[in-house]
Tab-separated table of C-alpha atoms in Angstrom:
chain	number	residue	atom	x	y	z
A	1	MET	CA	-17.399	39.921	2.716
A	2	LYS	CA	-19.033	37.542	0.287
A	3	SER	CA	-22.385	36.241	1.894
A	4	THR	CA	-23.350	32.644	1.386
A	5	SER	CA	-26.764	31.830	0.159
A	6	LEU	CA	-29.251	29.403	1.929
A	7	SER	CA	-28.453	26.547	-0.799
A	8	ASP	CA	-24.759	26.988	-0.321
A	9	ARG	CA	-25.105	26.553	3.517
A	10	CYS	CA	-27.332	23.459	2.806
A	11	ILE	CA	-24.728	21.911	0.480
A	12	ASP	CA	-22.117	22.644	3.179
A	13	LEU	CA	-24.141	20.964	5.763
A	14	PHE	CA	-24.868	17.878	3.498
A	15	SER	CA	-21.257	17.713	2.625
A	16	TYR	CA	-19.921	17.884	6.106
A	17	THR	CA	-22.557	15.137	7.398
A	18	VAL	CA	-21.458	12.616	4.564
A	19	LEU	CA	-18.033	13.148	5.262
A	20	THR	CA	-18.418	12.874	9.115
A	21	ALA	CA	-20.467	9.635	8.584
A	22	MET	CA	-17.891	8.239	6.139
A	23	ALA	CA	-15.098	9.049	8.755
A	24	LEU	CA	-16.998	7.428	11.565
A	25	ALA	CA	-17.598	4.232	9.313
A	26	THR	CA	-14.003	4.062	8.976
A	27	LEU	CA	-12.714	4.939	12.444
A	28	LEU	CA	-15.158	3.139	14.632
A	29	PRO	CA	-14.357	-0.496	13.631
A	30	PHE	CA	-10.609	0.472	13.855
A	31	ALA	CA	-11.271	1.914	17.273
A	32	ASN	CA	-13.218	-1.123	18.305
A	33	VAL	CA	-10.235	-3.440	17.285
A	34	LEU	CA	-7.763	-1.384	19.017
A	35	SER	CA	-9.811	-1.487	22.318
A	36	LYS	CA	-10.022	-5.155	22.176
A	37	SER	CA	-6.220	-5.315	21.876
A	38	VAL	CA	-5.597	-3.400	24.936
A	39	SER	CA	-8.478	-4.397	27.060
A	40	GLU	CA	-8.805	-6.890	30.072
A	41	GLU	CA	-9.294	-10.506	28.935
A	42	TRP	CA	-12.658	-10.884	30.725
A	43	ALA	CA	-14.056	-7.696	28.929
A	44	VAL	CA	-12.909	-9.222	25.617
A	45	VAL	CA	-14.297	-12.556	26.122
A	46	SER	CA	-17.559	-11.449	27.382
A	47	GLY	CA	-18.105	-9.018	24.309
A	48	LYS	CA	-18.249	-5.867	26.294
A	49	VAL	CA	-15.617	-3.932	24.548
A	50	GLY	CA	-16.952	-1.278	22.322
A	51	ILE	CA	-15.203	2.048	21.123
A	52	PHE	CA	-13.326	2.361	24.356
A	53	PRO	CA	-11.258	-0.201	25.971
A	54	ILE	CA	-12.235	-1.675	29.428
A	55	GLY	CA	-9.218	-1.800	31.687
A	56	PHE	CA	-5.760	-1.477	30.147
A	57	GLN	CA	-3.026	-4.183	29.613
A	58	LEU	CA	-0.372	-4.726	27.076
A	59	ASP	CA	0.060	-8.508	27.771
A	60	THR	CA	-1.854	-9.266	24.514
A	61	MET	CA	0.270	-7.000	22.280
A	62	GLN	CA	3.496	-8.242	24.000
A	63	TYR	CA	2.398	-11.694	23.148
A	64	VAL	CA	1.659	-10.902	19.416
A	65	ILE	CA	4.715	-9.038	18.693
A	66	THR	CA	7.240	-11.417	20.464
A	67	SER	CA	5.664	-14.388	18.404
A	68	SER	CA	8.338	-15.925	16.294
A	69	GLN	CA	5.745	-16.495	13.128
A	70	PHE	CA	4.798	-12.812	13.609
A	71	VAL	CA	8.224	-11.549	13.499
A	72	ARG	CA	9.232	-13.559	10.543
A	73	SER	CA	6.015	-12.637	8.540
A	74	PHE	CA	6.841	-8.949	9.473
A	75	ALA	CA	10.122	-9.085	8.298
A	76	VAL	CA	9.055	-10.750	4.848
A	77	SER	CA	6.266	-7.990	4.387
A	78	ALA	CA	8.958	-5.310	5.240
A	79	GLY	CA	11.310	-6.764	2.801
A	80	ILE	CA	8.829	-7.119	-0.023
A	81	THR	CA	7.500	-3.534	0.706
A	82	ALA	CA	11.101	-1.992	0.592
A	83	VAL	CA	12.357	-3.945	-2.233
A	84	GLY	CA	9.108	-3.916	-4.412
A	85	THR	CA	8.574	-0.074	-3.824
A	86	LEU	CA	12.177	0.925	-4.772
A	87	LEU	CA	12.297	-1.203	-7.911
A	88	SER	CA	8.742	-0.257	-8.933
A	89	ILE	CA	9.554	3.425	-8.706
A	90	LEU	CA	12.666	3.038	-10.615
A	91	LEU	CA	11.226	1.235	-13.462
A	92	THR	CA	8.180	3.121	-13.566
A	93	ALA	CA	9.924	6.573	-13.702
A	94	ILE	CA	12.414	5.108	-16.501
A	95	SER	CA	9.364	3.802	-18.476
A	96	ALA	CA	7.511	7.110	-18.150
A	97	TYR	CA	10.210	9.417	-19.086
A	98	PRO	CA	10.413	8.317	-22.752
A	99	LEU	CA	6.616	8.185	-22.990
A	100	SER	CA	6.445	11.808	-21.985
A	101	LYS	CA	8.349	12.802	-25.099
A	102	ARG	CA	5.643	13.043	-27.683
A	103	HIS	CA	7.984	13.843	-30.608
A	104	LEU	CA	9.603	10.244	-30.213
A	105	PRO	CA	8.351	7.815	-32.920
A	106	GLY	CA	6.115	5.082	-31.873
A	107	VAL	CA	5.328	6.503	-28.293
A	108	GLY	CA	1.649	6.652	-29.160
A	109	ALA	CA	1.529	2.952	-30.120
A	110	ILE	CA	3.525	1.880	-27.113
A	111	LEU	CA	1.060	4.113	-24.985
A	112	VAL	CA	-1.817	2.153	-26.483
A	113	LEU	CA	-0.313	-1.201	-25.435
A	114	TYR	CA	0.260	-0.065	-21.804
A	115	ILE	CA	-3.363	1.141	-21.536
A	116	PHE	CA	-4.431	-2.056	-23.099
A	117	THR	CA	-3.111	-3.955	-20.223
A	118	MET	CA	-5.213	-1.887	-17.868
A	119	MET	CA	-8.336	-3.133	-19.451
A	120	PHE	CA	-7.428	-6.767	-20.398
A	121	ASN	CA	-5.356	-9.340	-18.728
A	122	GLY	CA	-4.818	-13.281	-18.996
A	123	GLY	CA	-6.795	-13.924	-15.657
A	124	ILE	CA	-5.559	-15.938	-12.689
A	125	ILE	CA	-4.749	-19.239	-14.178
A	126	PRO	CA	-2.454	-18.103	-17.095
A	127	ASN	CA	-0.753	-16.014	-14.577
A	128	TYR	CA	-0.280	-18.864	-12.304
A	129	LEU	CA	1.029	-21.037	-14.932
A	130	LEU	CA	3.463	-18.311	-16.123
A	131	ILE	CA	4.821	-17.922	-12.547
A	132	ARG	CA	5.135	-21.742	-12.069
A	133	SER	CA	6.882	-22.019	-15.438
A	134	LEU	CA	9.299	-19.324	-14.359
A	135	GLY	CA	10.179	-21.317	-11.109
A	136	LEU	CA	8.811	-18.578	-8.960
A	137	ILE	CA	6.373	-20.333	-6.851
A	138	ASN	CA	7.405	-20.122	-3.206
A	139	SER	CA	9.703	-17.224	-4.128
A	140	LEU	CA	9.268	-13.636	-2.751
A	141	TRP	CA	9.980	-12.535	-6.450
A	142	SER	CA	6.525	-13.999	-7.291
A	143	LEU	CA	5.116	-11.372	-5.231
A	144	ILE	CA	7.123	-8.387	-6.665
A	145	LEU	CA	7.748	-8.877	-10.446
A	146	PRO	CA	4.211	-9.533	-11.834
A	147	VAL	CA	3.317	-5.953	-10.297
A	148	MET	CA	6.500	-3.917	-10.627
A	149	ILE	CA	4.923	-1.398	-13.125
A	150	SER	CA	1.284	-0.184	-12.566
A	151	VAL	CA	0.105	1.445	-15.613
A	152	PHE	CA	-2.076	4.036	-13.704
A	153	ASN	CA	0.973	5.134	-11.771
A	154	LEU	CA	2.949	5.158	-14.850
A	155	LEU	CA	0.444	7.688	-16.417
A	156	VAL	CA	0.528	9.816	-13.428
A	157	ILE	CA	4.361	10.138	-13.486
A	158	LYS	CA	4.283	10.593	-17.286
A	159	SER	CA	1.794	13.497	-16.877
A	160	TYR	CA	4.119	15.016	-14.255
A	161	PHE	CA	7.132	14.825	-16.461
A	162	GLU	CA	5.278	16.621	-19.240
A	163	SER	CA	4.351	19.474	-16.824
A	164	LEU	CA	8.141	20.216	-16.440
A	165	PRO	CA	9.621	23.049	-18.592
A	166	GLU	CA	11.482	21.803	-21.544
A	167	ALA	CA	13.864	24.562	-21.294
A	168	LEU	CA	15.531	22.799	-18.336
A	169	GLU	CA	16.308	19.609	-20.432
A	170	ASP	CA	17.401	21.916	-23.487
A	171	SER	CA	19.927	23.737	-21.219
A	172	ALA	CA	21.282	20.465	-19.867
A	173	LYS	CA	21.750	19.137	-23.280
A	174	MET	CA	23.672	22.299	-24.197
A	175	ASP	CA	25.995	21.581	-21.391
A	176	GLY	CA	26.540	18.021	-22.602
A	177	ALA	CA	24.171	16.120	-20.212
A	178	ARG	CA	23.052	12.648	-21.637
A	179	THR	CA	19.407	11.155	-21.193
A	180	PHE	CA	20.225	9.254	-17.911
A	181	THR	CA	21.972	12.377	-16.476
A	182	ILE	CA	18.991	14.482	-17.224
A	183	LEU	CA	16.696	11.884	-15.837
A	184	PHE	CA	18.312	11.204	-12.576
A	185	ARG	CA	19.810	14.545	-11.915
A	186	ILE	CA	17.474	16.924	-13.196
A	187	ILE	CA	13.974	15.341	-13.753
A	188	LEU	CA	13.588	13.200	-10.787
A	189	PRO	CA	14.801	15.596	-8.012
A	190	LEU	CA	12.199	18.053	-9.308
A	191	SER	CA	9.699	15.145	-9.202
A	192	GLY	CA	9.520	14.722	-5.381
A	193	PRO	CA	5.692	15.196	-4.812
A	194	VAL	CA	4.672	12.795	-7.561
A	195	ILE	CA	7.513	10.308	-6.700
A	196	ALA	CA	6.547	10.322	-3.063
A	197	THR	CA	2.938	9.976	-3.817
A	198	ILE	CA	3.383	7.083	-6.270
A	199	ALA	CA	5.785	5.449	-3.738
A	200	LEU	CA	2.913	5.573	-1.175
A	201	PHE	CA	0.807	3.744	-3.650
A	202	TYR	CA	3.320	1.031	-4.210
A	203	ALA	CA	4.221	0.727	-0.714
A	204	VAL	CA	0.467	0.233	0.481
A	205	TYR	CA	-0.045	-2.291	-2.249
A	206	PHE	CA	2.879	-4.498	-1.339
A	207	TRP	CA	2.139	-4.236	2.365
A	208	ASN	CA	-1.514	-5.172	1.962
A	209	ASP	CA	-1.131	-7.680	-0.848
A	210	PHE	CA	-2.924	-10.727	0.196
A	211	PHE	CA	-4.097	-12.612	-3.052
A	212	ASN	CA	-0.751	-12.966	-4.634
A	213	PRO	CA	0.895	-14.582	-1.654
A	214	MET	CA	-2.214	-16.829	-1.144
A	215	LEU	CA	-1.548	-18.295	-4.563
A	216	TYR	CA	2.119	-18.410	-4.855
A	217	ILE	CA	3.446	-18.992	-1.312
A	218	SER	CA	2.680	-22.159	0.577
A	219	ASP	CA	6.289	-22.169	2.392
A	220	PRO	CA	5.399	-21.111	6.112
A	221	SER	CA	8.699	-19.409	6.524
A	222	LEU	CA	7.851	-17.123	3.574
A	223	LYS	CA	4.418	-16.192	4.524
A	224	PRO	CA	3.851	-12.373	4.475
A	225	LEU	CA	1.886	-10.578	7.298
A	226	GLN	CA	-1.459	-10.512	5.591
A	227	LEU	CA	-1.357	-14.397	5.040
A	228	TYR	CA	-0.414	-14.767	8.685
A	229	LEU	CA	-3.485	-12.576	9.485
A	230	ARG	CA	-5.574	-14.793	7.358
A	231	ASP	CA	-4.547	-17.677	9.330
A	232	ILE	CA	-5.140	-15.840	12.565
A	233	VAL	CA	-8.451	-14.333	11.925
A	234	MET	CA	-10.295	-16.951	9.666
A	235	ASP	CA	-8.551	-20.290	9.989
A	236	ALA	CA	-10.349	-22.469	12.643
A	237	ASP	CA	-7.538	-24.262	13.461
A	238	SER	CA	-5.068	-21.416	14.126
A	239	SER	CA	-7.866	-20.017	16.372
A	240	SER	CA	-8.051	-23.122	18.377
A	241	ALA	CA	-4.227	-23.152	18.573
A	242	ILE	CA	-4.004	-19.587	19.800
A	243	THR	CA	-6.763	-20.143	22.280
A	244	LYS	CA	-4.994	-23.350	23.514
A	245	SER	CA	-1.686	-21.706	23.717
A	246	VAL	CA	-2.823	-18.682	25.674
A	247	ASP	CA	-4.892	-20.592	28.174
A	248	ASP	CA	-2.165	-20.428	30.863
A	249	MET	CA	-1.563	-16.513	30.292
A	250	MET	CA	-3.213	-13.881	32.150
A	251	ASN	CA	-5.068	-11.037	30.308
A	252	VAL	CA	-4.728	-12.928	26.910
A	253	SER	CA	-7.523	-14.388	24.914
A	254	GLY	CA	-7.830	-15.608	21.377
A	255	GLU	CA	-10.012	-12.703	20.218
A	256	GLY	CA	-7.672	-10.272	21.898
A	257	VAL	CA	-4.719	-11.788	19.936
A	258	ARG	CA	-6.600	-11.368	16.799
A	259	ALA	CA	-7.235	-7.702	17.474
A	260	ALA	CA	-3.633	-7.086	18.505
A	261	THR	CA	-2.469	-8.786	15.300
A	262	VAL	CA	-4.588	-6.535	13.043
A	263	ILE	CA	-3.285	-3.480	14.979
A	264	ALA	CA	0.352	-4.482	14.876
A	265	SER	CA	0.302	-5.114	11.132
A	266	THR	CA	-1.776	-1.851	10.365
A	267	VAL	CA	0.195	0.694	12.533
A	268	PRO	CA	3.421	0.570	10.610
A	269	ILE	CA	2.126	1.518	7.190
A	270	VAL	CA	-0.318	4.016	8.802
A	271	LEU	CA	2.775	5.885	10.338
A	272	VAL	CA	4.105	6.375	6.847
A	273	TYR	CA	1.138	8.607	5.833
A	274	PRO	CA	2.102	11.824	8.033
A	275	PHE	CA	5.618	11.903	6.439
A	276	LEU	CA	4.287	11.959	2.904
A	277	GLN	CA	1.060	13.896	3.423
A	278	LYS	CA	2.628	17.244	2.426
A	279	TYR	CA	3.680	15.476	-1.064
A	280	PHE	CA	0.496	13.458	-1.431
A	281	ILE	CA	-2.172	16.056	-2.512
A	282	LYS	CA	0.108	17.999	-4.664
A	283	GLY	CA	1.653	15.127	-6.519
A	284	VAL	CA	-1.987	13.454	-7.292
A	285	LEU	CA	-3.368	16.786	-8.223
A	286	ILE	CA	-0.509	17.873	-10.693
A	287	GLY	CA	-0.432	14.534	-12.315
A	288	SER	CA	-4.155	14.081	-12.825
A	289	VAL	CA	-4.825	17.639	-14.067
A	290	LYS	CA	-2.204	17.489	-16.753
A	291	GLY	CA	-3.132	13.918	-17.921
């Protein structure tokens, strides 16, 4: 049995300490918000709620998830996430496949152009003018079309495609398969880990996107969840409205409503992780090592 030296044990201890501190720094604020969302109203108002809830009630959560504006914003975010992720995965895979064929002429130059866009972009104002000239202000497509292809994700998928044996494609070509048949019936079914990983990246981005909706969406009926959260958490008028609207309700406070809103908007995307975890590490490692 291999023995570990004192220096190795010190490094292990340091690593576990740092990782534990980082985990606590991530989990404790979330635990505090979760506790506020289910604690008694008097405890939330008096600021006595810490990591653990004081009392237990679901009136605040029920108030939040039955709010018409919350339901509408939730549906908008869910739609953007579903449509955006599906289209992004499709276009990214279609773009990455030819770039993985180094023997094709011009692949290197096109790849340089893609990478150039990672380092330089037009900036906020040119992007806004472009979206406005396309007539996409107050359109949900303004939140999907500009970010449909991430160059980083494209490079990860390209690297994964390059790791697949060329003999598979050669055999398919000998059987008469064409390019799209090879891509959709052979390559993509074998790319489950990287596709699941990139899908998670896109889904988290679309779900959490706040800046683009703030620029392009002013119609209240089209506000996604993150913009609604901004109104709840930061806008003083909304805070006053909440407090006023819940004055007559037992166990419901403005602070509790804000906490419940954060929890209700975070839990759905967190629940996606366990289903994709088995693909996540494998997909990222294979794509990055080959790159």
